[in-house]
PDB file of N, CA and C in Angstrom:
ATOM      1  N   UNK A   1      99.229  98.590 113.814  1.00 78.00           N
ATOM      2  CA  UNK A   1     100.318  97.804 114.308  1.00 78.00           C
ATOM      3  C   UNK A   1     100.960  98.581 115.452  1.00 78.00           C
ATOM      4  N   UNK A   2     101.347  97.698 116.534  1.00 83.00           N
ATOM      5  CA  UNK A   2     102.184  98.443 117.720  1.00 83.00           C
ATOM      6  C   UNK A   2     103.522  97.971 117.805  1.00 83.00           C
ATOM      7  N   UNK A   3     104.406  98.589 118.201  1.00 82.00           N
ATOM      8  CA  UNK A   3     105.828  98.166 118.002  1.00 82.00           C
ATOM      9  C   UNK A   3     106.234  98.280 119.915  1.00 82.00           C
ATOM     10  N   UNK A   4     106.219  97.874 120.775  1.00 87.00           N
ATOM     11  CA  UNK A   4     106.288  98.143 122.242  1.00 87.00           C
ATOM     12  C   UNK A   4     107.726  97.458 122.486  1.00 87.00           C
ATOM     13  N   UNK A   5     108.425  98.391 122.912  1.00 86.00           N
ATOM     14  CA  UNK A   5     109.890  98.050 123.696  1.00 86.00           C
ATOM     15  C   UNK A   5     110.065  98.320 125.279  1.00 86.00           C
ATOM     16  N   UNK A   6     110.421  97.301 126.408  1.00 87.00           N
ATOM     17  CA  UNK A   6     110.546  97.207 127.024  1.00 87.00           C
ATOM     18  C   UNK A   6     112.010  97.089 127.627  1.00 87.00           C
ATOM     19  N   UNK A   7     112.750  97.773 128.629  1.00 85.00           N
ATOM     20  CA  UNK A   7     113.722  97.340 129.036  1.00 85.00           C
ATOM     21  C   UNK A   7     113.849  97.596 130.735  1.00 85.00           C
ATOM     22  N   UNK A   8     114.319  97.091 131.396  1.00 85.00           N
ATOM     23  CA  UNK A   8     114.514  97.486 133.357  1.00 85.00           C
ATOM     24  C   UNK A   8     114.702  98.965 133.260  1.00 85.00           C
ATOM     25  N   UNK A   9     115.834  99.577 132.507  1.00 84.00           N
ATOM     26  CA  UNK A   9     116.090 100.947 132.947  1.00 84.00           C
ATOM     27  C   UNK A   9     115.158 102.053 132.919  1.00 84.00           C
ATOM     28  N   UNK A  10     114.089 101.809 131.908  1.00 82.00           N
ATOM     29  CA  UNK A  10     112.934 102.896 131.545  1.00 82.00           C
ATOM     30  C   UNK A  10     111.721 102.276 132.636  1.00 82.00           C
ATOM     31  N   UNK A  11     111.060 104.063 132.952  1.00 84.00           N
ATOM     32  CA  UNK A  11     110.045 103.417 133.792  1.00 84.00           C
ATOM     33  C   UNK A  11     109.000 102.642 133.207  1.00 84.00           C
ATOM     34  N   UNK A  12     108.733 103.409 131.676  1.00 87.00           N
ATOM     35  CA  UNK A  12     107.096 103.087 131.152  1.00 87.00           C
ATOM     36  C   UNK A  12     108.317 102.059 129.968  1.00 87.00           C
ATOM     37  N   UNK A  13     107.044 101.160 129.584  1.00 86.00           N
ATOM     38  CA  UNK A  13     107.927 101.019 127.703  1.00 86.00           C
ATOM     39  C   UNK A  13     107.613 101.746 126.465  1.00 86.00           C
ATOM     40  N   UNK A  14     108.197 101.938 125.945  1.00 87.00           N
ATOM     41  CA  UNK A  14     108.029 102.851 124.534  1.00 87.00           C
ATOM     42  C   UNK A  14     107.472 101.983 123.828  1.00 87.00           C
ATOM     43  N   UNK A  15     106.376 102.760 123.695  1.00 88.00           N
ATOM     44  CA  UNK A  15     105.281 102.305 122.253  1.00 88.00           C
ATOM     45  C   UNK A  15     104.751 103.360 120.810  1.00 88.00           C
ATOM     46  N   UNK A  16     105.595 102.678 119.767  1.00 85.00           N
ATOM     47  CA  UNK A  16     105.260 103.165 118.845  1.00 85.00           C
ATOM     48  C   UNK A  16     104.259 102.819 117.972  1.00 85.00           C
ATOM     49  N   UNK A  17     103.035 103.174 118.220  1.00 85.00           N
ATOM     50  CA  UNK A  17     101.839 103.017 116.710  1.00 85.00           C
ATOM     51  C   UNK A  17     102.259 103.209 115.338  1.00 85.00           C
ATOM     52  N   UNK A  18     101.754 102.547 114.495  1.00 78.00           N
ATOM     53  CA  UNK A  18     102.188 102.749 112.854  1.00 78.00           C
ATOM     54  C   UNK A  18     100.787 101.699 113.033  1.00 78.00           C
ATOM     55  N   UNK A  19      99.880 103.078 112.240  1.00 82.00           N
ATOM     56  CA  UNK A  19      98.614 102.710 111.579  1.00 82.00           C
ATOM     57  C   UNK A  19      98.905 101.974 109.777  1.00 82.00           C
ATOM     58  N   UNK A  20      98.173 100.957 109.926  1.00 78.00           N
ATOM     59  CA  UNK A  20      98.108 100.254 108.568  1.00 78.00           C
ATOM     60  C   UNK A  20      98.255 101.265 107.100  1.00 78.00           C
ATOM     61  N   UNK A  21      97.285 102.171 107.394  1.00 76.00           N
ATOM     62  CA  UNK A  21      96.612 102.953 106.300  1.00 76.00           C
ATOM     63  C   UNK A  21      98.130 103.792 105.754  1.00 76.00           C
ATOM     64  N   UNK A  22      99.282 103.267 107.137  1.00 80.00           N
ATOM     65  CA  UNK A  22     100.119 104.374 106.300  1.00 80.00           C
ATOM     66  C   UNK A  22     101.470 102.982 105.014  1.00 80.00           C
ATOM     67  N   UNK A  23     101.206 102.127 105.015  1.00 76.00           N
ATOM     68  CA  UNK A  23     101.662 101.104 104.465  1.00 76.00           C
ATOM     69  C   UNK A  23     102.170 101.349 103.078  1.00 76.00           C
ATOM     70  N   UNK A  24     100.989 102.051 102.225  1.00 77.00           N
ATOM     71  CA  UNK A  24     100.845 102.156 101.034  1.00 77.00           C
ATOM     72  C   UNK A  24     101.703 103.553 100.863  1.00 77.00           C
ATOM     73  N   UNK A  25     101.426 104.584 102.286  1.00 81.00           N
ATOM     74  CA  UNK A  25     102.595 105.701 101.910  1.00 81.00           C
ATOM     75  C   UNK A  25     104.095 105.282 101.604  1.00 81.00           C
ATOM     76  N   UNK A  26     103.994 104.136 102.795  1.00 80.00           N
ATOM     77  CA  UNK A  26     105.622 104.151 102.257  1.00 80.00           C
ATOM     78  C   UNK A  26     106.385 103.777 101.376  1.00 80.00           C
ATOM     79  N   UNK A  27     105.617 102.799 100.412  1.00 83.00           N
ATOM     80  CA  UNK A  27     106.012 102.230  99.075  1.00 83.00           C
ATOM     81  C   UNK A  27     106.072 103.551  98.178  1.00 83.00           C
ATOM     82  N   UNK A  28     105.895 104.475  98.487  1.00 83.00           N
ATOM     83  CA  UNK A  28     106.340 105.644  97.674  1.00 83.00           C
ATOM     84  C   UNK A  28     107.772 106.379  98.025  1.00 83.00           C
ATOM     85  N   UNK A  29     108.406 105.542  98.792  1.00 85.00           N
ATOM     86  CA  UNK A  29     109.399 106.559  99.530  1.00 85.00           C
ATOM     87  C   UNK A  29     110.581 104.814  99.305  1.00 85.00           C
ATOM     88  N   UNK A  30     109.952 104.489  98.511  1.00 86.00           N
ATOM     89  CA  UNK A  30     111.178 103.213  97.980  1.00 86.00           C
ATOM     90  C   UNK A  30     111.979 104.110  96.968  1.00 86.00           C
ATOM     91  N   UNK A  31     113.013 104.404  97.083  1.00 89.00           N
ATOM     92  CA  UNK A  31     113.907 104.737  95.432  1.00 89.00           C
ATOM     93  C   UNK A  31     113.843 103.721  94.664  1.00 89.00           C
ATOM     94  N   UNK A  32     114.009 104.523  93.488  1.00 90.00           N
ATOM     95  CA  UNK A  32     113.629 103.868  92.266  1.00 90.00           C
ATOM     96  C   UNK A  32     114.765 102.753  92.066  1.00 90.00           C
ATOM     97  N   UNK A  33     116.097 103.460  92.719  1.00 91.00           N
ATOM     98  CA  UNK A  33     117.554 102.321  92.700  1.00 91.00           C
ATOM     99  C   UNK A  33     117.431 101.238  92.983  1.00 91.00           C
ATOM    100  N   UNK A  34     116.656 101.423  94.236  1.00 89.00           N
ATOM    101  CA  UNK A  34     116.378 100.222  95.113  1.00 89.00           C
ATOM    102  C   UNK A  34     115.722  99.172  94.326  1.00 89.00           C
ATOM    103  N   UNK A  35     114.553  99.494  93.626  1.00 89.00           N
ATOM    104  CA  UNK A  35     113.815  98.901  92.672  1.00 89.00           C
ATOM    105  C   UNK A  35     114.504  98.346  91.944  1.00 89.00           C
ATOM    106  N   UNK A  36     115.176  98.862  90.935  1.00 90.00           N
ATOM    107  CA  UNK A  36     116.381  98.429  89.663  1.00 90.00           C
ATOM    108  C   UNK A  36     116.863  97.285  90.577  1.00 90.00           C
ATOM    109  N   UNK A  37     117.913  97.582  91.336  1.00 92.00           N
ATOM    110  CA  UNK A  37     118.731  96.501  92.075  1.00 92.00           C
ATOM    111  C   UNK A  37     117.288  95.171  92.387  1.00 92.00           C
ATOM    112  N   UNK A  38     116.345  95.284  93.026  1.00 89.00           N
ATOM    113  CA  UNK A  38     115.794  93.890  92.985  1.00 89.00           C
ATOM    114  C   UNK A  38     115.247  93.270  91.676  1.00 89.00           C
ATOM    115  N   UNK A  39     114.954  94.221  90.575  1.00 91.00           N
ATOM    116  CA  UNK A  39     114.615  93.374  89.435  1.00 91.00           C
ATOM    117  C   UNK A  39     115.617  92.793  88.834  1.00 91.00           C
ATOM    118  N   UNK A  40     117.077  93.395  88.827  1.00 92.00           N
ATOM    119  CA  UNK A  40     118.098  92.838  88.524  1.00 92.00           C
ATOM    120  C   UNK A  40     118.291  91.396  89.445  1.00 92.00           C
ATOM    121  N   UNK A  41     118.292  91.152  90.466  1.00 91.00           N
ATOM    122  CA  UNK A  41     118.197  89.986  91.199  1.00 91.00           C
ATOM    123  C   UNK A  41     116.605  88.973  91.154  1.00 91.00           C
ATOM    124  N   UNK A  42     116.086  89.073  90.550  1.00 90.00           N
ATOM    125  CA  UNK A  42     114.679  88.552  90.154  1.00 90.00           C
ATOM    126  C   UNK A  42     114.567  87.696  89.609  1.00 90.00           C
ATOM    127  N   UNK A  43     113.866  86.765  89.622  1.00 92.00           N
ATOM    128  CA  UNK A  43     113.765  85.938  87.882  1.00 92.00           C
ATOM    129  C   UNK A  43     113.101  86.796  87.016  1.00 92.00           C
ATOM    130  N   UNK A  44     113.520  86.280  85.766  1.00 90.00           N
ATOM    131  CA  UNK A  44     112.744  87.360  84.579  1.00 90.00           C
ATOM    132  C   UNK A  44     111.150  87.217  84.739  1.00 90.00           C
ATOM    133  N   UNK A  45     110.733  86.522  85.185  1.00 91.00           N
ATOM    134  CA  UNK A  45     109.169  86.587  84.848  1.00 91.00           C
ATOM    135  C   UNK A  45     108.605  87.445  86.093  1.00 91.00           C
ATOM    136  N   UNK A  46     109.108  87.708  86.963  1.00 88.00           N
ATOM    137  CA  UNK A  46     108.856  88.311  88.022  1.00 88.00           C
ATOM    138  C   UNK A  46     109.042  90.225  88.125  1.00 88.00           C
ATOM    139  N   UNK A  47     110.297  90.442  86.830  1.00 89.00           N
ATOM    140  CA  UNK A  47     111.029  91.537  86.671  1.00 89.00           C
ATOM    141  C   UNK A  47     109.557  92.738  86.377  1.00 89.00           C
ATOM    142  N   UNK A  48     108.465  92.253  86.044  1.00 88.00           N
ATOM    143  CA  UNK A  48     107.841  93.384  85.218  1.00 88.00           C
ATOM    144  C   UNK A  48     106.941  93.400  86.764  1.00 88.00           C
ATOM    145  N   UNK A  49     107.062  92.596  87.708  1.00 88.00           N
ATOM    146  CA  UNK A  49     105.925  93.527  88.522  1.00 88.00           C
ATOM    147  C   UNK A  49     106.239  93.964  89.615  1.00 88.00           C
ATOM    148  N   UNK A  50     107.497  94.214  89.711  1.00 89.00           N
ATOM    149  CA  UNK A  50     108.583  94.942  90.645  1.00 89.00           C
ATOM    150  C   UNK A  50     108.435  96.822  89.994  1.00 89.00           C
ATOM    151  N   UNK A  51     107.125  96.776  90.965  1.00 90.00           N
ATOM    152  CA  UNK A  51     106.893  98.551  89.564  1.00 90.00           C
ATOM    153  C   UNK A  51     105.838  99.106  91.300  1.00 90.00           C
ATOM    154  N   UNK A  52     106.342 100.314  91.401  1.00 91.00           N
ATOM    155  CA  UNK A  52     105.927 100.897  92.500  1.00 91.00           C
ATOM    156  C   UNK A  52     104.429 101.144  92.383  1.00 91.00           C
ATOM    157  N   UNK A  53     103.299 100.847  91.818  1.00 91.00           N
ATOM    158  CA  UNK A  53     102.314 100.897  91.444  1.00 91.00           C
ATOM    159  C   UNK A  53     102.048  99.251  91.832  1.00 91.00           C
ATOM    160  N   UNK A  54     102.562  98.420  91.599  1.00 91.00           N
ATOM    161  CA  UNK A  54     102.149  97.263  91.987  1.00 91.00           C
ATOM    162  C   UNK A  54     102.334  96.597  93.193  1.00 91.00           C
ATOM    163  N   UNK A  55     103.756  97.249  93.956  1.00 89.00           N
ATOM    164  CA  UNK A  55     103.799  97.182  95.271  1.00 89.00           C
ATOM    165  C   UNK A  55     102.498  98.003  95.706  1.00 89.00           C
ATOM    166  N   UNK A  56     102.129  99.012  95.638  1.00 88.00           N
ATOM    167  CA  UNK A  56     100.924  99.613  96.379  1.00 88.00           C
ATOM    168  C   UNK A  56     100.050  98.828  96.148  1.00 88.00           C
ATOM    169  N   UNK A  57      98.946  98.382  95.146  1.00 89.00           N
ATOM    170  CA  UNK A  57      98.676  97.699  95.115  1.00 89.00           C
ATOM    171  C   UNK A  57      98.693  96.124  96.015  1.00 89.00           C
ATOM    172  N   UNK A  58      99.539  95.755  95.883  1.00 87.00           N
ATOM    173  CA  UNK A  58      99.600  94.537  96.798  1.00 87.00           C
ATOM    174  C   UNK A  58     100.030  94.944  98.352  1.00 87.00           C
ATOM    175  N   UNK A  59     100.349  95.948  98.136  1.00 85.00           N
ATOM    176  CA  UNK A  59     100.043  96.339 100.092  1.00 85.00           C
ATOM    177  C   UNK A  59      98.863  96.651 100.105  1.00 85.00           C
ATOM    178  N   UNK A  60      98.188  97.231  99.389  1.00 84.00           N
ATOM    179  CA  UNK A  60      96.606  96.863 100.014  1.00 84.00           C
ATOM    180  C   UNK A  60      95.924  95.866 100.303  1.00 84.00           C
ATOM    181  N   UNK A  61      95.907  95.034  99.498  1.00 86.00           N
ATOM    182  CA  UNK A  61      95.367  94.180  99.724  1.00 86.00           C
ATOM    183  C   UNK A  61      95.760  93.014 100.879  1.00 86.00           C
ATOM    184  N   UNK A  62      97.130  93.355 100.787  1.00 84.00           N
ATOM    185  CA  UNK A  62      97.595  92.574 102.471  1.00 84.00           C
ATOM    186  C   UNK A  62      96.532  93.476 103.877  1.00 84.00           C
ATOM    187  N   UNK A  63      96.871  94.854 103.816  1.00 83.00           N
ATOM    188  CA  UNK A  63      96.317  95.826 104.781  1.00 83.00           C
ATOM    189  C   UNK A  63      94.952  95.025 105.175  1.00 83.00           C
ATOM    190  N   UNK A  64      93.906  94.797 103.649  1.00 81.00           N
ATOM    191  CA  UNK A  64      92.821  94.323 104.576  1.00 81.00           C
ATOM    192  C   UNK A  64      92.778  92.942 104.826  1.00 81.00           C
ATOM    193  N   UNK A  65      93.768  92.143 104.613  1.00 83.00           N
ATOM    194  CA  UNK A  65      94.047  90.570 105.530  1.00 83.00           C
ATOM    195  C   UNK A  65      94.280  90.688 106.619  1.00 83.00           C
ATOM    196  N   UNK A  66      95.398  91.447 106.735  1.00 81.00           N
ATOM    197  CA  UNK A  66      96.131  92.105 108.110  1.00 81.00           C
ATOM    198  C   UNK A  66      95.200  92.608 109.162  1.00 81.00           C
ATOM    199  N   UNK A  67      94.196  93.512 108.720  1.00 83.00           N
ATOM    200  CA  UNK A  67      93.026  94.001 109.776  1.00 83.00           C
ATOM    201  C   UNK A  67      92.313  92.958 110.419  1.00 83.00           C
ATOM    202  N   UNK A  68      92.496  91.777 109.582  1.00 86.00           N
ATOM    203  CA  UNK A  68      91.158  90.805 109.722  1.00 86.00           C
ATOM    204  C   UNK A  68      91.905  90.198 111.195  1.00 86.00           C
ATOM    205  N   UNK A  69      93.318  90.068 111.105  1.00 86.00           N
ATOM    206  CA  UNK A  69      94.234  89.620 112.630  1.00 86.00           C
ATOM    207  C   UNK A  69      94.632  90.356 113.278  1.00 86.00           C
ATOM    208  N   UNK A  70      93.536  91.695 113.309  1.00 85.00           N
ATOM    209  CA  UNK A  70      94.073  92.625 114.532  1.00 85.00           C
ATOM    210  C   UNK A  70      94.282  91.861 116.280  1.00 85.00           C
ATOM    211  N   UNK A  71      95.246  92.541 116.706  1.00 85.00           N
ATOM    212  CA  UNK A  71      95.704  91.812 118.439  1.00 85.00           C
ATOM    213  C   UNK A  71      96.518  90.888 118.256  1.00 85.00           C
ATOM    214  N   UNK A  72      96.808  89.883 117.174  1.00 89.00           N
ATOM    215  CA  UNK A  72      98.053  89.212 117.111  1.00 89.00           C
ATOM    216  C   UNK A  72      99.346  89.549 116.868  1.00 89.00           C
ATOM    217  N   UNK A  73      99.883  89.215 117.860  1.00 89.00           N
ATOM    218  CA  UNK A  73     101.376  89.375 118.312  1.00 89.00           C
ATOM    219  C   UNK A  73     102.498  88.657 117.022  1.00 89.00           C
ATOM    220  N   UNK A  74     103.036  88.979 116.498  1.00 86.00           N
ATOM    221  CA  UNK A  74     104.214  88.583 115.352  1.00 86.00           C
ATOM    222  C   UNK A  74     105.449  88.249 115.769  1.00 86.00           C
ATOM    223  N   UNK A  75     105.651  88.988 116.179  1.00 88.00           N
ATOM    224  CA  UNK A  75     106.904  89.251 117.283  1.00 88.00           C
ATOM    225  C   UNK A  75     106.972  89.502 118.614  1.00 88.00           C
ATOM    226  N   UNK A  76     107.914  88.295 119.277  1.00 90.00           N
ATOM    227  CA  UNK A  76     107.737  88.684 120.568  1.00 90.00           C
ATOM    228  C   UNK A  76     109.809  87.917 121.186  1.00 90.00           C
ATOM    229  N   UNK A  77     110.211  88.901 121.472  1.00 91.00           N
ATOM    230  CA  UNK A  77     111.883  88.755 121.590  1.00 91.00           C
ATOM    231  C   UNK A  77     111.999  89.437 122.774  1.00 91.00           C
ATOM    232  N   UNK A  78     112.746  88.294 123.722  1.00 91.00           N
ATOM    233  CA  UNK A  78     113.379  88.886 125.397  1.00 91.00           C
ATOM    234  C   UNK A  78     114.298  88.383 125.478  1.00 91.00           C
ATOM    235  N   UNK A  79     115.423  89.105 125.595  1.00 88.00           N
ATOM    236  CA  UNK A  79     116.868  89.332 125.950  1.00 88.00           C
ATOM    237  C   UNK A  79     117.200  88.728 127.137  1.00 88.00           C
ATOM    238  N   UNK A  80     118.485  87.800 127.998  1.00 88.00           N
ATOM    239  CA  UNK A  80     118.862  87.902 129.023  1.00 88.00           C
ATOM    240  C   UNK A  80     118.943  88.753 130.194  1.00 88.00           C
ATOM    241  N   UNK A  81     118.927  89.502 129.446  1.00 85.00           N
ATOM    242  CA  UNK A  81     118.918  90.826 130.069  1.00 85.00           C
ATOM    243  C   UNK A  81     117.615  91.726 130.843  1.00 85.00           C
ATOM    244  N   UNK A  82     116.620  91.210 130.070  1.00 85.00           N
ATOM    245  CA  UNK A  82     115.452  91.462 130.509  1.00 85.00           C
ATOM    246  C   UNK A  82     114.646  92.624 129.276  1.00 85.00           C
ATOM    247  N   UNK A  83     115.170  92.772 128.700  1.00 87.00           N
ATOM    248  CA  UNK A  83     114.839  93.613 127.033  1.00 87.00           C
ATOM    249  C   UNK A  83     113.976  93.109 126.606  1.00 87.00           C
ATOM    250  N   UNK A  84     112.693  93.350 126.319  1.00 88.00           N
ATOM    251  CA  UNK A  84     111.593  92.899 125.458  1.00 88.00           C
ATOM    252  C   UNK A  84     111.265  93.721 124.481  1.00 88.00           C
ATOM    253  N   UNK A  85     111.086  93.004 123.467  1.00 88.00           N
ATOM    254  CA  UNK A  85     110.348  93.743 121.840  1.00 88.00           C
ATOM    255  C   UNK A  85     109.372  93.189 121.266  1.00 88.00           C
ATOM    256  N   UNK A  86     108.544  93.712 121.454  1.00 88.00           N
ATOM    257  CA  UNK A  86     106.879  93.114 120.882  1.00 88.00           C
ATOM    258  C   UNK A  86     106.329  93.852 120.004  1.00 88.00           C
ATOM    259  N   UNK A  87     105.672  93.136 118.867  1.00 85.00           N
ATOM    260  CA  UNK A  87     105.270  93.813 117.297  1.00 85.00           C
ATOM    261  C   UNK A  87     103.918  92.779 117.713  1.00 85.00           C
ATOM    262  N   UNK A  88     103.177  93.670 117.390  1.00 88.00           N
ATOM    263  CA  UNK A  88     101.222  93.027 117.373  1.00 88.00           C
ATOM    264  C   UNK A  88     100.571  93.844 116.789  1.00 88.00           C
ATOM    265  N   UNK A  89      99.779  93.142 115.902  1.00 82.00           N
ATOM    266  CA  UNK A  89      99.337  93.550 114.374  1.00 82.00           C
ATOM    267  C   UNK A  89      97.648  94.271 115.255  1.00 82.00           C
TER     268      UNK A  89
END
């Protein structure tokens, strides 16, 4: 995934890469609070798979859907101003 920001004042635009493969790292860096608080807002039948093992899990398996639409653009936002922010998978 590329995250590319554009604005008049910078010469180049800033582009940040975030490779897929790191997806599954970050569901480890959810607090556990955070967790509690959405199962508490959940329906009950939903409460048991709000479990950081099952988020990884299901980010994988998005990861290899996601590969399958590499080059598509998700996001694409321009400001009056002339500010652009583009996210492409």
């Amino acid at each position: 995934m590329r995250i590319v920001v554009r604005t008049p004042e910078l010469r180049w635009p800033i582009r940040v890469p975030i490779p897929l493969s790191m997806a599954g790292m970050a569901v480890s860096f959810i607090p556990e609070r955070t967790l509690a608080q959405a199962r508490e807002k959940s329906p009950p039948e939903l409460r048991e798979l709000l479990t950081k093992p099952m988020l990884r899990y299901l980010v994988g398996e998005c990861v290899h859907t996601l590969k399958e639409y590499r080059g598509l653009e998700i996001v694409h936002v321009e400001s009056a101003g002339g500010e652009t922010v583009s996210i492409t998978l």
